[in-house]
Amino acid sequence: MHNRLLALPLVAGAAALALTGCATSSASGDASGDGTVRVVASTNVYGSIVEAIGGDHVSVTSILDDPSQDPHSFESSAKTQLAVSKADLLIENGGGYDDFMTTLADASSTKADTINVVKLSGLDKGGDAEFNEHVFYS
């Protein structure tokens, strides 16, 4: 239970650290050219967290922005692939929830840092039948 309460602050903290690192390198030549960190999040849940932390210093694209969208049947578009290729930071849920993020990142050969929330949270104990890949509910 205690680990679940720490998941959101861990994600927020990691995103803040990653954004700080990106902002430092961005000043000398980021993808946007204006010092704004380009972030692509697999869902609007994570996109909203980044927007709340980064404010005007981030430009966020949330790939799945409708709660009724099924991440397992998601099909990317050229626009989505382009956003991933130009991103400074990628945020994925991980745990099999949004495997399309790995596919998009691999196809674009992006150099963006990636935050995998499942790995960061420590909630997946490997083979645990009780593990719920929807860590954003934690």
PDB file of C-alpha atoms in Angstrom:
ATOM      1  CA  MET A   1       0.000   0.000   0.000  1.00  0.00           C
ATOM      2  CA  HIS A   2       2.809   2.398   0.908  1.00  0.00           C
ATOM      3  CA  ASN A   3       4.462   1.824  -2.503  1.00  0.00           C
ATOM      4  CA  ARG A   4       1.247   2.734  -4.258  1.00  0.00           C
ATOM      5  CA  LEU A   5       1.030   6.043  -2.425  1.00  0.00           C
ATOM      6  CA  LEU A   6       4.553   6.856  -3.579  1.00  0.00           C
ATOM      7  CA  ALA A   7       3.932   6.138  -7.268  1.00  0.00           C
ATOM      8  CA  LEU A   8       2.518   9.537  -8.249  1.00  0.00           C
ATOM      9  CA  PRO A   9       5.145  11.611  -6.390  1.00  0.00           C
ATOM     10  CA  LEU A  10       7.846   9.381  -7.907  1.00  0.00           C
ATOM     11  CA  VAL A  11       6.517  10.005 -11.403  1.00  0.00           C
ATOM     12  CA  ALA A  12       6.236  13.729 -10.748  1.00  0.00           C
ATOM     13  CA  GLY A  13       9.725  13.886  -9.278  1.00  0.00           C
ATOM     14  CA  ALA A  14      11.269  11.890 -12.083  1.00  0.00           C
ATOM     15  CA  ALA A  15       9.513  14.009 -14.676  1.00  0.00           C
ATOM     16  CA  ALA A  16      10.760  17.165 -12.983  1.00  0.00           C
ATOM     17  CA  LEU A  17      14.332  15.862 -12.946  1.00  0.00           C
ATOM     18  CA  ALA A  18      14.125  14.765 -16.556  1.00  0.00           C
ATOM     19  CA  LEU A  19      12.651  18.088 -17.593  1.00  0.00           C
ATOM     20  CA  THR A  20      15.389  19.935 -15.750  1.00  0.00           C
ATOM     21  CA  GLY A  21      18.002  17.887 -17.596  1.00  0.00           C
ATOM     22  CA  CYS A  22      16.285  18.460 -20.910  1.00  0.00           C
ATOM     23  CA  ALA A  23      15.891  22.177 -20.272  1.00  0.00           C
ATOM     24  CA  THR A  24      19.586  22.494 -19.579  1.00  0.00           C
ATOM     25  CA  SER A  25      20.518  20.797 -22.827  1.00  0.00           C
ATOM     26  CA  SER A  26      17.668  22.442 -24.699  1.00  0.00           C
ATOM     27  CA  ALA A  27      19.101  25.921 -24.347  1.00  0.00           C
ATOM     28  CA  SER A  28      21.912  24.980 -26.704  1.00  0.00           C
ATOM     29  CA  GLY A  29      19.793  23.354 -29.375  1.00  0.00           C
ATOM     30  CA  ASP A  30      16.479  21.750 -28.553  1.00  0.00           C
ATOM     31  CA  ALA A  31      14.019  20.400 -31.074  1.00  0.00           C
ATOM     32  CA  SER A  32      11.630  23.339 -30.657  1.00  0.00           C
ATOM     33  CA  GLY A  33      14.308  26.046 -30.872  1.00  0.00           C
ATOM     34  CA  ASP A  34      12.663  28.196 -28.186  1.00  0.00           C
ATOM     35  CA  GLY A  35      13.805  26.486 -24.985  1.00  0.00           C
ATOM     36  CA  THR A  36      10.552  24.558 -24.643  1.00  0.00           C
ATOM     37  CA  VAL A  37      10.916  20.870 -23.822  1.00  0.00           C
ATOM     38  CA  ARG A  38       8.886  18.682 -26.186  1.00  0.00           C
ATOM     39  CA  VAL A  39       7.257  15.832 -24.291  1.00  0.00           C
ATOM     40  CA  VAL A  40       5.244  12.960 -25.735  1.00  0.00           C
ATOM     41  CA  ALA A  41       3.208  10.999 -23.209  1.00  0.00           C
ATOM     42  CA  SER A  42       1.381   7.783 -23.987  1.00  0.00           C
ATOM     43  CA  THR A  43      -1.769   9.003 -22.199  1.00  0.00           C
ATOM     44  CA  ASN A  44      -3.282  12.288 -21.121  1.00  0.00           C
ATOM     45  CA  VAL A  45      -2.911  11.141 -17.495  1.00  0.00           C
ATOM     46  CA  TYR A  46       0.867  11.468 -17.751  1.00  0.00           C
ATOM     47  CA  GLY A  47       0.632  14.433 -20.112  1.00  0.00           C
ATOM     48  CA  SER A  48      -1.412  16.338 -17.539  1.00  0.00           C
ATOM     49  CA  ILE A  49       1.188  15.660 -14.832  1.00  0.00           C
ATOM     50  CA  VAL A  50       3.965  16.991 -17.063  1.00  0.00           C
ATOM     51  CA  GLU A  51       1.932  20.082 -17.966  1.00  0.00           C
ATOM     52  CA  ALA A  52       1.271  20.765 -14.274  1.00  0.00           C
ATOM     53  CA  ILE A  53       4.981  20.465 -13.452  1.00  0.00           C
ATOM     54  CA  GLY A  54       6.482  22.082 -16.543  1.00  0.00           C
ATOM     55  CA  GLY A  55       3.972  24.848 -17.247  1.00  0.00           C
ATOM     56  CA  ASP A  56       5.115  27.125 -20.046  1.00  0.00           C
ATOM     57  CA  HIS A  57       8.460  25.325 -20.276  1.00  0.00           C
ATOM     58  CA  VAL A  58       6.943  22.219 -21.899  1.00  0.00           C
ATOM     59  CA  SER A  59       4.977  21.389 -24.999  1.00  0.00           C
ATOM     60  CA  VAL A  60       3.075  18.153 -24.362  1.00  0.00           C
ATOM     61  CA  THR A  61       1.530  15.759 -26.846  1.00  0.00           C
ATOM     62  CA  SER A  62      -0.645  13.058 -25.280  1.00  0.00           C
ATOM     63  CA  ILE A  63      -1.119  10.208 -27.709  1.00  0.00           C
ATOM     64  CA  LEU A  64      -4.198   8.720 -26.052  1.00  0.00           C
ATOM     65  CA  ASP A  65      -6.342  11.630 -24.938  1.00  0.00           C
ATOM     66  CA  ASP A  66      -9.697   9.874 -24.623  1.00  0.00           C
ATOM     67  CA  PRO A  67     -10.278   7.476 -21.692  1.00  0.00           C
ATOM     68  CA  SER A  68     -12.313   5.190 -23.944  1.00  0.00           C
ATOM     69  CA  GLN A  69      -9.377   4.608 -26.332  1.00  0.00           C
ATOM     70  CA  ASP A  70      -7.902   1.114 -26.101  1.00  0.00           C
ATOM     71  CA  PRO A  71      -4.102   1.299 -25.943  1.00  0.00           C
ATOM     72  CA  HIS A  72      -3.813  -2.321 -27.081  1.00  0.00           C
ATOM     73  CA  SER A  73      -5.465  -1.560 -30.420  1.00  0.00           C
ATOM     74  CA  PHE A  74      -3.864   1.855 -30.996  1.00  0.00           C
ATOM     75  CA  GLU A  75      -2.570   2.512 -34.511  1.00  0.00           C
ATOM     76  CA  SER A  76      -0.187   5.403 -34.959  1.00  0.00           C
ATOM     77  CA  SER A  77      -0.304   8.051 -37.615  1.00  0.00           C
ATOM     78  CA  ALA A  78       2.469   9.972 -39.349  1.00  0.00           C
ATOM     79  CA  LYS A  79       1.681  12.908 -37.046  1.00  0.00           C
ATOM     80  CA  THR A  80       2.221  10.750 -33.944  1.00  0.00           C
ATOM     81  CA  GLN A  81       5.457   9.310 -35.348  1.00  0.00           C
ATOM     82  CA  LEU A  82       6.711  12.821 -36.113  1.00  0.00           C
ATOM     83  CA  ALA A  83       5.935  14.006 -32.554  1.00  0.00           C
ATOM     84  CA  VAL A  84       7.893  11.071 -31.108  1.00  0.00           C
ATOM     85  CA  SER A  85      10.836  11.678 -33.434  1.00  0.00           C
ATOM     86  CA  LYS A  86      11.069  15.330 -32.315  1.00  0.00           C
ATOM     87  CA  ALA A  87      10.496  14.701 -28.594  1.00  0.00           C
ATOM     88  CA  ASP A  88      13.004  15.572 -25.895  1.00  0.00           C
ATOM     89  CA  LEU A  89      11.232  13.311 -23.381  1.00  0.00           C
ATOM     90  CA  LEU A  90       8.916  10.296 -23.740  1.00  0.00           C
ATOM     91  CA  ILE A  91       6.679   9.079 -20.928  1.00  0.00           C
ATOM     92  CA  GLU A  92       5.155   5.636 -21.096  1.00  0.00           C
ATOM     93  CA  ASN A  93       3.163   3.604 -18.627  1.00  0.00           C
ATOM     94  CA  GLY A  94       5.053   0.385 -19.426  1.00  0.00           C
ATOM     95  CA  GLY A  95       4.070  -3.034 -18.153  1.00  0.00           C
ATOM     96  CA  GLY A  96       2.491  -3.978 -21.482  1.00  0.00           C
ATOM     97  CA  TYR A  97      -0.105  -1.208 -21.284  1.00  0.00           C
ATOM     98  CA  ASP A  98       1.280   1.008 -24.034  1.00  0.00           C
ATOM     99  CA  ASP A  99       3.714  -1.106 -26.046  1.00  0.00           C
ATOM    100  CA  PHE A 100       3.084   1.191 -29.005  1.00  0.00           C
ATOM    101  CA  MET A 101       5.444   3.706 -27.371  1.00  0.00           C
ATOM    102  CA  THR A 102       8.411   1.355 -27.744  1.00  0.00           C
ATOM    103  CA  THR A 103       7.453   0.674 -31.352  1.00  0.00           C
ATOM    104  CA  LEU A 104       7.190   4.403 -32.114  1.00  0.00           C
ATOM    105  CA  ALA A 105      10.488   5.204 -30.386  1.00  0.00           C
ATOM    106  CA  ASP A 106      12.330   2.383 -32.172  1.00  0.00           C
ATOM    107  CA  ALA A 107      10.915   3.363 -35.552  1.00  0.00           C
ATOM    108  CA  SER A 108      11.913   7.003 -35.139  1.00  0.00           C
ATOM    109  CA  SER A 109      15.405   6.370 -33.745  1.00  0.00           C
ATOM    110  CA  THR A 110      14.687   9.151 -31.241  1.00  0.00           C
ATOM    111  CA  LYS A 111      17.356  10.235 -28.808  1.00  0.00           C
ATOM    112  CA  ALA A 112      14.707  11.302 -26.266  1.00  0.00           C
ATOM    113  CA  ASP A 113      14.977  10.172 -22.657  1.00  0.00           C
ATOM    114  CA  THR A 114      12.164   7.810 -21.662  1.00  0.00           C
ATOM    115  CA  ILE A 115      10.359   7.523 -18.345  1.00  0.00           C
ATOM    116  CA  ASN A 116       8.748   4.107 -17.875  1.00  0.00           C
ATOM    117  CA  VAL A 117       6.301   4.573 -14.998  1.00  0.00           C
ATOM    118  CA  VAL A 118       5.959   0.858 -14.172  1.00  0.00           C
ATOM    119  CA  LYS A 119       9.719   0.507 -13.759  1.00  0.00           C
ATOM    120  CA  LEU A 120       9.930   3.757 -11.829  1.00  0.00           C
ATOM    121  CA  SER A 121       7.075   2.848  -9.478  1.00  0.00           C
ATOM    122  CA  GLY A 122       8.482  -0.524  -8.416  1.00  0.00           C
ATOM    123  CA  LEU A 123       4.944  -1.942  -8.332  1.00  0.00           C
ATOM    124  CA  ASP A 124       5.697  -4.813 -10.740  1.00  0.00           C
ATOM    125  CA  LYS A 125       7.375  -7.531  -8.703  1.00  0.00           C
ATOM    126  CA  GLY A 126       7.917  -9.769 -11.734  1.00  0.00           C
ATOM    127  CA  GLY A 127       5.353 -12.467 -12.372  1.00  0.00           C
ATOM    128  CA  ASP A 128       3.011 -11.211  -9.648  1.00  0.00           C
ATOM    129  CA  ALA A 129      -0.502 -12.281 -10.641  1.00  0.00           C
ATOM    130  CA  GLU A 130      -1.861  -9.353  -8.611  1.00  0.00           C
ATOM    131  CA  PHE A 131       0.045  -6.717 -10.646  1.00  0.00           C
ATOM    132  CA  ASN A 132      -2.259  -4.231 -12.365  1.00  0.00           C
ATOM    133  CA  GLU A 133      -0.577  -2.591 -15.350  1.00  0.00           C
ATOM    134  CA  HIS A 134      -2.822   0.455 -14.893  1.00  0.00           C
ATOM    135  CA  VAL A 135      -0.376   2.042 -12.429  1.00  0.00           C
ATOM    136  CA  PHE A 136      -1.916   5.485 -12.919  1.00  0.00           C
ATOM    137  CA  TYR A 137      -4.776   4.250 -10.703  1.00  0.00           C
ATOM    138  CA  SER A 138      -2.249   3.837  -7.892  1.00  0.00           C
TER     139      SER A 138
END
